[in-house]
Amino acid sequence: MSRRLLVVGGGITGLTAGYRLAVDNPELDVTVLEASPRAGGYLQTGLLEDPVLDELPIDAGADAFLVRVPWARDLCHELDLADELVSPSARQASLWLDGTLRPLPTPNVLGVPLDPATVADGLLEPEDLRLVAGDGIPAVALDPSADASVGSVVRACVGNRVFERLVDPLLGGVNAGRADDLSCEVMAPQLLGAARSPDGMLAGLRRSVAGTDPTAPVFHSPRGGMERLVDALTSVLGDRFQTGVTVTGLSRGDGPNARWLVSTSTGTQAADAVVLAVPAHIAADLVASIDAGAGTLLAEWQHASVALATIAYDRADLEVDPAQSGFLVGRSEGLLMTACSFAGSKWAHLDHPERTVLRVSCGRIDDTRPNGFSDKALLEALRGDLATTLGVEAPPTAVRLGRFPDSLVQFPVGHSDRINQLDGLLADSAPGVLVAGSVRTGVGIPACIRSGTEAARQATELATELAN
Ligand SMILES: Cc1cc2nc3c(=O)[nH]c(=O)nc-3n(C[C@H](O)[C@H](O)[C@H](O)COP(=O)(O)OP(=O)(O)OC[C@H]3O[C@@H](n4cnc5c(N)ncnc54)[C@H](O)[C@@H]3O)c2cc1C
């Protein structure tokens, strides 16, 4: 009998899991079920309603993936997308702090400057610069094996101001979190590793940076937007990918070697293994009936809600520095926006002679103000922030607002322990039910692809065991 595997969720994690299962084990019967009418989850590419830009695909959600780690890049190569990959043309970013824009120091690692000479005037105090000139030996001893918050590690090595004015805005931008509460092991392993080196964090970081090519691309994206990756995966999956099917429950059939019964909006399906590639609160509801402890644990995962507005201006009304990819906003500034990227400076193919396109983000785990605004009011407020930061008062030529409620997982100190705990619980009570995705080891697309790949491997092993 052919082994049947179900993947729940057609975001990048679920599509990767389904693709891997289908390609590596064609003998398996694989289906990916997606609740919404479209594939890709937070990977969404679309056109703006602007007569000049109406053929330019611009991402509404994620717009790039890191190339320092291999998983996304390798998958693109495998899917024949290598020729379509582009890297940001502008690499320098700025920071809006104290009511002004200043360039981020270069080089920096997650905001930690490595050379005090490159720190813009007014960004730090003389005593901070003295710390940055040193080796970054922690002022208080760090536990050599336990996780710690990004804040406690960075504050101990390079002081409070470097953390509050540089690292928190930068890292907080990745998952809309408070870096004082985030796990250094998950969010900034390179900082934790360097902080544990006997000669100090800065010495460790300088060593690691010395071995890298400063001109090598940091990010990639397919020229046609992130949905190119989604399209490539779904075209391989074909009718093994189904939209408009919401999974509503999970239970175990009767008898030895009973299959999993997956209740969906279109009926019940049986499976030997089930990969849950959905946000943690949905996975929590699905596993709660099988293992209340696993459900409770997953329900504790916190997510930040964010919104991202794409706003286009006539270029005569707004010109931005082509050497700058955009800017981050410190949480102390009181603005609604958390970051603004200059799409045309960042990506050469979006550099239109008649338009300046901005992608403006807002929402943090501790700033839920955007949730209380209507779309119209939120766009107006963000335009107000753009008037403050970039001085642009003119009406935009086009706007698009994407809301992403409960989208960005927060990783508290000790997150790896709770993942181990979750896996242990499910291995005992629900063998064959796997939780995958950004809930595990990071919200970045490469981490999700890695997690989908790993879930596919585990599900295959299980199916092979059952077959023997
Ligand atoms: C605004 C924004 C910008 C980002 N920018 C970047 C970036 O530039 N680079 C980067 O690396 N990362 C970025 N990220 C993070 C990254 O996009 C996400 O972490 C990643 O896409 C998550 O993928 P996923 O497949 O795990 O989850 P999701 O994308 O959430 O996919 C889960 C899917 O499951 C479906 N689903 C939910 N419930 C059910 C159910 N009951 N039954 C069936 N299907 C269900 C959902 O409809 C969804 O399609 C960004 C995230 C956001 C929100």
Coordinates of C-alpha atoms and ligand atoms in Angstrom, one line a residue:
M1 CA 0.0 0.0 0.0
S2 CA 1.4 3.4 -0.9
R3 CA 2.2 5.5 2.1
R4 CA 0.2 8.7 2.4
L5 CA 1.7 11.9 3.7
L6 CA -0.2 15.2 4.3
V7 CA 1.4 18.6 4.6
V8 CA -0.9 21.2 6.2
G9 CA -0.1 24.8 5.1
G10 CA 1.1 26.0 1.7
G11 CA 3.6 28.6 2.8
I12 CA 7.2 28.3 1.9
T13 CA 7.7 25.6 4.7
G14 CA 4.8 23.4 3.6
L15 CA 5.6 23.8 -0.1
T16 CA 9.2 22.8 0.5
A17 CA 8.2 19.8 2.6
G18 CA 5.7 18.7 -0.1
Y19 CA 8.2 19.3 -2.9
R20 CA 11.0 17.3 -1.2
L21 CA 8.6 14.4 -0.4
A22 CA 7.4 14.4 -4.0
V23 CA 10.7 14.7 -5.7
D24 CA 12.9 12.5 -3.4
N25 CA 10.3 9.8 -2.9
P26 CA 8.0 9.6 -5.9
E27 CA 6.5 6.3 -4.5
L28 CA 4.9 8.3 -1.6
D29 CA 1.4 9.7 -2.0
V30 CA 1.8 13.3 -0.9
T31 CA -0.7 16.2 -0.7
V32 CA -0.2 19.7 0.5
L33 CA -3.4 21.3 1.9
E34 CA -3.7 25.1 1.9
A35 CA -6.6 26.9 3.5
S36 CA -6.5 30.1 1.4
P37 CA -7.1 30.4 -2.3
R38 CA -3.4 31.0 -3.0
A39 CA 0.0 29.5 -2.3
G40 CA 2.9 31.1 -0.6
G41 CA 1.7 32.3 2.8
Y42 CA 3.8 35.4 3.6
L43 CA 5.5 35.2 0.2
Q44 CA 3.2 37.5 -1.9
T45 CA 4.2 39.3 -5.1
G46 CA 1.8 41.7 -6.9
L47 CA 1.4 44.7 -9.1
L48 CA 0.7 48.3 -7.9
E49 CA -2.3 50.1 -9.3
D50 CA -0.1 52.7 -10.9
P51 CA -0.3 53.3 -14.7
V52 CA 3.5 53.6 -14.8
L53 CA 4.3 50.6 -12.6
D54 CA 1.6 48.3 -13.6
E55 CA 3.9 45.7 -15.1
L56 CA 6.4 45.6 -12.3
P57 CA 6.0 42.8 -9.8
I58 CA 6.7 44.1 -6.2
D59 CA 6.7 41.9 -3.1
A60 CA 4.0 42.7 -0.6
G61 CA 5.6 40.5 2.1
A62 CA 9.1 39.0 2.3
D63 CA 11.3 40.4 -0.5
A64 CA 14.7 38.7 0.0
F65 CA 16.5 35.8 1.6
L66 CA 19.9 35.5 3.2
V67 CA 22.6 33.8 1.2
R68 CA 25.0 33.4 4.1
V69 CA 23.2 30.1 4.8
P70 CA 22.6 27.7 1.9
W71 CA 19.0 26.5 2.1
A72 CA 17.1 29.1 0.1
R73 CA 19.9 29.6 -2.4
D74 CA 20.3 25.9 -3.0
L75 CA 16.6 25.4 -3.5
C76 CA 16.5 28.2 -6.1
H77 CA 19.3 26.6 -7.9
E78 CA 17.6 23.2 -7.8
L79 CA 14.5 24.8 -9.2
D80 CA 16.4 26.4 -12.1
L81 CA 15.9 29.9 -10.7
A82 CA 19.6 30.7 -10.4
D83 CA 19.6 32.9 -13.5
E84 CA 16.8 34.9 -12.1
L85 CA 18.4 35.7 -8.7
V86 CA 19.4 39.3 -8.1
S87 CA 21.1 41.0 -5.1
P88 CA 20.5 44.5 -3.7
S89 CA 22.5 47.1 -5.5
A90 CA 22.5 49.5 -2.5
R91 CA 23.9 47.9 0.6
Q92 CA 24.2 50.8 3.0
A93 CA 21.3 51.3 5.4
S94 CA 20.6 54.2 7.8
L95 CA 19.0 54.6 11.2
W96 CA 16.4 57.2 12.2
L97 CA 17.3 58.3 15.7
D98 CA 17.1 61.6 17.6
G99 CA 15.0 63.0 14.7
T100 CA 17.7 62.5 12.1
L101 CA 19.0 59.9 9.6
R102 CA 22.5 58.6 10.1
P103 CA 24.3 55.7 8.2
L104 CA 24.8 52.5 10.1
P105 CA 28.4 51.8 10.8
T106 CA 30.2 49.5 8.5
P107 CA 31.2 46.8 9.1
N108 CA 28.7 45.8 11.7
V109 CA 27.4 42.4 12.7
L110 CA 23.7 42.7 13.5
G111 CA 24.3 46.3 14.4
V112 CA 27.4 45.8 16.6
P113 CA 30.0 48.2 15.0
L114 CA 33.5 46.7 14.5
D115 CA 35.3 50.0 13.8
P116 CA 34.6 53.1 15.9
A117 CA 35.9 55.3 13.1
T118 CA 32.8 54.4 11.0
V119 CA 30.3 55.3 13.7
A120 CA 28.4 58.5 12.5
D121 CA 28.7 61.6 14.8
G122 CA 26.1 61.7 17.5
L123 CA 25.2 58.0 17.3
L124 CA 27.2 57.0 20.3
E125 CA 29.0 58.7 23.2
P126 CA 32.8 58.8 23.6
E127 CA 32.7 56.0 26.3
D128 CA 30.8 53.8 23.9
L129 CA 33.3 54.4 21.1
R130 CA 36.1 53.4 23.6
L131 CA 34.2 50.1 24.2
V132 CA 33.8 49.6 20.4
A133 CA 37.5 50.2 19.9
G134 CA 38.3 47.4 22.4
D135 CA 37.8 43.6 22.3
G136 CA 34.3 43.4 23.8
I137 CA 35.2 41.2 26.8
P138 CA 31.9 40.8 28.7
A139 CA 31.7 43.0 31.8
V140 CA 29.8 40.1 33.6
A141 CA 30.7 36.5 33.0
L142 CA 28.4 34.7 30.5
D143 CA 27.3 31.2 31.0
P144 CA 29.4 29.2 28.5
S145 CA 26.5 26.8 27.6
A146 CA 23.2 28.4 28.5
D147 CA 21.1 30.6 26.3
A148 CA 20.8 34.3 27.2
S149 CA 18.9 37.3 25.8
V150 CA 20.5 39.2 23.0
G151 CA 20.2 42.3 25.2
S152 CA 22.1 40.8 28.1
V153 CA 24.9 39.5 25.9
V154 CA 25.4 42.7 23.8
R155 CA 25.0 45.0 26.8
A156 CA 27.6 43.0 28.7
C157 CA 30.1 43.1 25.8
V158 CA 29.7 46.6 24.2
G159 CA 27.4 48.5 26.6
N160 CA 23.8 49.6 26.8
R161 CA 23.9 52.3 24.1
V162 CA 25.3 50.1 21.4
F163 CA 22.5 47.7 22.2
E164 CA 19.7 50.2 22.5
R165 CA 20.6 52.4 19.6
L166 CA 22.0 49.9 17.0
V167 CA 21.4 46.3 17.8
D168 CA 17.8 46.5 19.0
P169 CA 16.5 48.5 16.0
L170 CA 18.3 46.1 13.6
L171 CA 17.4 42.8 15.2
G172 CA 14.0 44.0 16.3
G173 CA 13.4 44.6 12.6
V174 CA 13.9 41.0 11.7
N175 CA 11.0 39.6 13.8
A176 CA 9.4 42.8 15.2
G177 CA 10.6 41.8 18.6
R178 CA 12.3 43.4 21.6
A179 CA 15.9 42.2 21.5
D180 CA 16.1 42.4 25.3
D181 CA 13.6 39.5 25.4
L182 CA 14.9 37.4 22.4
S183 CA 17.0 34.3 22.6
C184 CA 20.6 35.0 21.5
E185 CA 21.0 31.4 20.5
V186 CA 18.2 31.7 18.0
M187 CA 18.3 35.3 16.8
A188 CA 22.0 36.1 17.0
P189 CA 24.1 32.9 17.3
Q190 CA 27.1 34.7 15.8
L191 CA 27.0 37.3 18.6
L192 CA 26.7 34.6 21.2
G193 CA 29.5 32.6 19.8
A194 CA 31.8 35.6 19.6
A195 CA 30.9 36.7 23.1
R196 CA 32.0 33.3 24.4
S197 CA 35.4 33.5 22.7
P198 CA 38.1 34.0 25.3
D199 CA 39.4 37.3 23.7
G200 CA 35.9 39.0 23.6
M201 CA 32.9 39.5 21.3
L202 CA 34.5 42.2 19.2
A203 CA 37.7 40.3 18.7
G204 CA 35.7 37.2 17.7
L205 CA 33.5 39.2 15.3
R206 CA 36.4 40.9 13.7
R207 CA 38.1 37.6 13.1
S208 CA 34.9 36.1 11.5
V209 CA 34.4 39.2 9.3
A210 CA 38.1 39.2 8.2
G211 CA 37.5 35.9 6.4
T212 CA 34.6 37.2 4.3
D213 CA 34.4 39.1 1.1
P214 CA 32.8 42.5 1.8
T215 CA 31.5 42.7 -1.7
A216 CA 29.8 39.3 -1.7
P217 CA 26.0 39.5 -1.9
V218 CA 24.2 39.2 1.5
F219 CA 20.6 38.8 0.1
H220 CA 19.1 37.3 -3.1
S221 CA 15.6 37.5 -4.6
P222 CA 14.2 36.2 -7.8
R223 CA 13.8 39.2 -10.2
G224 CA 10.1 38.5 -10.6
G225 CA 9.6 38.5 -6.8
M226 CA 9.4 35.8 -4.1
E227 CA 6.4 34.3 -5.7
R228 CA 8.6 32.9 -8.5
L229 CA 9.9 30.5 -5.9
V230 CA 6.3 29.6 -4.9
D231 CA 5.3 29.1 -8.5
A232 CA 8.3 26.9 -9.2
L233 CA 7.4 24.7 -6.2
T234 CA 3.7 24.4 -7.0
S235 CA 4.3 23.6 -10.6
V236 CA 6.3 20.6 -9.5
L237 CA 3.7 19.6 -7.0
G238 CA 0.9 20.0 -9.6
D239 CA -2.4 18.5 -8.3
R240 CA -0.6 17.3 -5.1
F241 CA -1.1 20.9 -4.0
Q242 CA -4.7 21.9 -3.1
T243 CA -6.0 25.3 -2.2
G244 CA -9.2 26.2 -0.3
V245 CA -8.9 23.2 2.0
T246 CA -8.8 24.2 5.7
V247 CA -7.6 21.6 8.1
T248 CA -9.8 21.7 11.2
G249 CA -8.9 18.7 13.3
L250 CA -6.5 15.8 13.8
S251 CA -7.3 12.4 15.5
R252 CA -6.0 8.9 15.5
G253 CA -7.9 6.1 13.8
D254 CA -8.6 2.8 15.6
G255 CA -6.4 -0.3 15.9
P256 CA -2.7 -1.0 15.7
N257 CA -0.9 1.0 13.0
A258 CA -3.9 3.2 12.7
R259 CA -3.5 6.2 10.4
W260 CA -4.0 9.8 11.3
L261 CA -7.4 11.2 10.4
V262 CA -7.2 14.8 9.2
S263 CA -10.5 16.6 9.3
T264 CA -10.8 19.3 6.6
S265 CA -13.4 21.7 5.2
T266 CA -13.9 19.3 2.4
G267 CA -14.0 16.0 4.3
T268 CA -11.7 13.6 6.3
Q269 CA -8.4 12.3 4.9
A270 CA -6.3 9.5 6.3
A271 CA -2.5 9.8 6.4
D272 CA 0.5 7.9 7.8
A273 CA 2.3 11.1 8.7
V274 CA 1.2 14.8 8.9
V275 CA 3.5 17.8 8.7
L276 CA 2.0 20.9 10.3
A277 CA 3.5 23.9 8.5
V278 CA 1.1 26.4 10.0
P279 CA 1.5 29.2 12.5
A280 CA 2.0 28.0 16.1
H281 CA -1.5 29.0 17.4
I282 CA -3.1 26.9 14.6
A283 CA -0.7 24.0 15.2
A284 CA -1.6 24.3 18.9
D285 CA -5.3 23.9 18.2
L286 CA -4.7 20.9 15.9
V287 CA -2.5 19.0 18.3
A288 CA -4.4 19.8 21.5
S289 CA -6.9 17.0 21.0
I290 CA -4.1 14.5 20.7
D291 CA -1.7 15.9 23.3
A292 CA -3.0 18.6 25.6
G293 CA 0.5 19.4 26.9
A294 CA 1.9 19.9 23.3
G295 CA -1.1 22.1 22.5
T296 CA -0.6 24.2 25.6
L297 CA 3.1 24.6 24.9
L298 CA 2.5 25.7 21.3
A299 CA -0.2 28.1 22.4
E300 CA 2.5 29.9 24.5
W301 CA 4.5 30.9 21.4
Q302 CA 4.0 34.6 20.9
H303 CA 3.7 36.3 17.5
A304 CA 4.0 40.0 16.5
S305 CA 1.5 41.4 14.1
V306 CA 3.0 43.7 11.4
A307 CA 1.7 45.6 8.4
L308 CA 3.7 46.6 5.3
A309 CA 2.7 49.4 3.0
T310 CA 4.0 49.8 -0.5
I311 CA 3.9 53.5 -1.4
A312 CA 4.9 54.9 -4.8
Y313 CA 5.7 58.6 -5.4
D314 CA 6.3 60.6 -8.5
R315 CA 10.1 60.9 -8.7
A316 CA 9.8 64.6 -9.0
D317 CA 8.2 64.6 -5.5
L318 CA 10.7 62.2 -3.9
E319 CA 14.2 61.2 -4.7
V320 CA 16.1 59.0 -2.3
D321 CA 19.8 58.3 -2.1
P322 CA 20.5 55.5 -4.6
A323 CA 23.4 54.3 -2.4
Q324 CA 21.0 53.7 0.5
S325 CA 18.7 50.6 0.7
G326 CA 16.5 52.3 3.3
F327 CA 16.4 53.0 7.0
L328 CA 15.4 51.5 10.4
V329 CA 13.6 53.4 13.1
G330 CA 14.6 53.3 16.7
R331 CA 11.7 52.3 19.1
S332 CA 12.4 55.5 21.2
E333 CA 11.3 57.7 18.3
G334 CA 7.6 57.3 18.8
L335 CA 6.9 56.8 15.1
L336 CA 4.5 54.2 13.8
M337 CA 6.9 53.0 11.1
T338 CA 9.7 50.6 12.1
A339 CA 11.5 50.5 8.8
C340 CA 11.4 51.9 5.3
S341 CA 13.1 50.3 2.3
F342 CA 13.9 52.1 -0.9
A343 CA 12.7 49.4 -3.4
G344 CA 14.4 51.1 -6.5
S345 CA 17.7 51.7 -4.7
K346 CA 17.7 48.2 -3.3
W347 CA 16.7 46.3 -6.5
A348 CA 18.0 47.6 -9.8
H349 CA 15.0 46.1 -11.7
L350 CA 12.6 48.2 -9.5
D351 CA 14.5 51.5 -10.2
H352 CA 11.9 53.2 -12.3
P353 CA 12.8 56.6 -13.9
E354 CA 9.4 58.1 -13.0
R355 CA 8.7 56.6 -9.6
T356 CA 10.2 56.2 -6.2
V357 CA 8.8 53.1 -4.5
L358 CA 9.0 52.7 -0.7
R359 CA 8.1 49.6 1.4
V360 CA 7.2 50.9 4.9
S361 CA 6.8 48.5 7.8
C362 CA 5.0 49.0 11.2
G363 CA 4.0 46.9 14.2
R364 CA 6.1 45.4 16.9
I365 CA 5.5 42.9 19.7
D366 CA 5.2 45.8 22.1
D367 CA 3.6 48.3 19.6
T368 CA 0.1 47.1 18.5
R369 CA -1.1 50.5 17.5
P370 CA -1.4 49.6 13.8
N371 CA -4.0 47.0 14.7
G372 CA -6.3 49.7 15.9
F373 CA -6.2 51.8 12.7
S374 CA -8.4 51.4 9.7
D375 CA -6.4 50.8 6.5
K376 CA -7.0 54.4 5.4
A377 CA -5.9 55.8 8.8
L378 CA -2.9 53.6 8.9
L379 CA -1.7 54.7 5.4
E380 CA -2.3 58.3 6.4
A381 CA -0.3 57.8 9.6
L382 CA 2.6 56.2 7.7
R383 CA 2.6 59.0 5.2
G384 CA 2.9 61.4 8.1
D385 CA 6.0 59.4 9.3
L386 CA 7.4 59.7 5.8
A387 CA 6.9 63.4 5.8
T388 CA 8.8 63.5 9.1
T389 CA 11.7 61.3 8.0
L390 CA 12.0 62.0 4.3
G391 CA 10.2 65.3 4.0
V392 CA 7.7 64.0 1.4
E393 CA 4.3 65.7 1.6
A394 CA 3.1 65.1 -1.9
P395 CA 0.3 62.6 -2.5
P396 CA 1.5 59.1 -3.6
T397 CA 0.8 57.8 -7.1
A398 CA -0.2 54.4 -5.7
V399 CA -0.5 52.6 -2.3
R400 CA -1.0 49.0 -1.2
L401 CA -1.3 47.8 2.3
G402 CA -0.6 44.3 3.5
R403 CA -1.6 43.3 7.0
F404 CA 0.1 40.2 8.6
P405 CA -1.6 39.5 11.9
D406 CA 0.3 37.2 14.3
S407 CA 2.9 36.6 11.7
L408 CA 6.3 36.9 13.3
V409 CA 7.2 34.3 15.9
Q410 CA 9.1 35.6 19.0
F411 CA 11.9 33.4 20.3
P412 CA 12.4 33.8 24.1
V413 CA 15.5 32.7 25.9
G414 CA 15.5 28.9 26.1
H415 CA 13.4 28.5 22.9
S416 CA 15.5 25.5 21.8
D417 CA 14.5 23.7 25.1
R418 CA 10.8 24.2 24.4
I419 CA 11.3 22.9 20.8
N420 CA 13.0 19.8 22.3
Q421 CA 10.2 19.5 24.8
L422 CA 7.5 19.7 22.0
D423 CA 9.3 17.2 19.8
G424 CA 9.6 14.8 22.8
L425 CA 5.9 15.1 23.6
L426 CA 4.7 14.6 20.0
A427 CA 7.1 11.7 19.5
D428 CA 5.4 9.9 22.4
S429 CA 1.8 10.8 21.9
A430 CA 1.6 11.5 18.2
P431 CA 4.3 9.6 16.2
G432 CA 4.1 10.9 12.7
V433 CA 2.8 14.3 13.5
L434 CA 5.6 16.9 12.9
V435 CA 5.6 20.6 13.5
A436 CA 7.6 22.6 11.0
G437 CA 8.2 26.2 9.9
S438 CA 9.2 29.5 11.4
V439 CA 8.0 28.3 14.8
R440 CA 11.2 26.2 15.1
T441 CA 14.4 28.0 14.4
G442 CA 13.7 31.4 12.9
V443 CA 11.4 33.4 10.7
G444 CA 13.8 33.8 7.8
I445 CA 12.9 32.0 4.6
P446 CA 16.1 29.9 4.6
A447 CA 15.3 28.6 8.1
C448 CA 11.7 27.7 6.9
I449 CA 13.1 25.9 3.9
R450 CA 15.5 24.0 6.1
S451 CA 12.7 23.1 8.5
G452 CA 10.4 21.9 5.6
T453 CA 13.3 19.8 4.3
E454 CA 14.0 18.3 7.7
A455 CA 10.3 17.5 8.2
A456 CA 10.1 15.8 4.8
R457 CA 13.1 13.7 5.8
Q458 CA 11.6 12.7 9.1
A459 CA 8.2 11.9 7.5
T460 CA 9.9 9.7 4.9
E461 CA 11.8 7.8 7.6
L462 CA 8.6 7.2 9.3
A463 CA 6.8 6.0 6.2
T464 CA 9.7 3.7 5.4
E465 CA 9.5 2.2 8.9
L466 CA 5.8 1.6 8.5
A467 CA 6.3 0.0 5.2
N468 CA 8.8 -2.5 6.6
Ligands
LIG1 C1 5.8 41.4 6.3 C2 6.8 40.3 6.3 C3 8.0 40.5 5.7 C4 9.0 39.5 5.8 N1 10.2 39.7 5.1 C5 11.1 38.7 5.1 C6 12.2 38.8 4.3 O1 12.4 39.7 3.5 N2 13.1 37.7 4.3 C7 12.9 36.6 5.0 O2 13.7 35.7 5.0 N3 11.8 36.4 5.8 C8 10.9 37.4 5.8 N4 9.7 37.3 6.5 C9 9.5 36.0 7.2 C10 9.0 34.9 6.3 O3 8.3 35.4 5.2 C11 8.1 33.9 7.1 O4 8.7 33.5 8.3 C12 7.9 32.7 6.2 O5 7.4 33.0 5.0 C13 6.9 31.7 7.0 O6 6.6 30.7 6.1 P1 5.8 29.4 6.6 O7 5.5 28.6 5.5 O8 6.4 28.8 7.8 O9 4.4 30.1 7.2 P2 3.3 30.9 6.4 O10 3.8 31.7 5.3 O11 2.5 31.5 7.5 O12 2.4 29.7 5.8 C14 1.4 29.0 6.5 C15 0.3 28.6 5.5 O13 -0.6 27.8 6.2 C16 -1.9 28.1 5.8 N5 -2.8 27.7 6.8 C17 -3.0 28.2 8.1 N6 -3.9 27.5 8.7 C18 -4.3 26.5 7.9 C19 -5.2 25.4 8.1 N7 -5.9 25.2 9.2 N8 -5.3 24.5 7.1 C20 -4.6 24.7 5.9 N9 -3.7 25.7 5.7 C21 -3.6 26.6 6.7 C22 -1.9 29.7 5.7 O14 -2.9 30.1 4.9 C23 -0.5 29.9 5.1 O15 -0.5 29.9 3.7 C24 8.7 38.3 6.5 C25 7.5 38.1 7.1 C26 6.5 39.1 7.0 C27 5.2 38.9 7.7

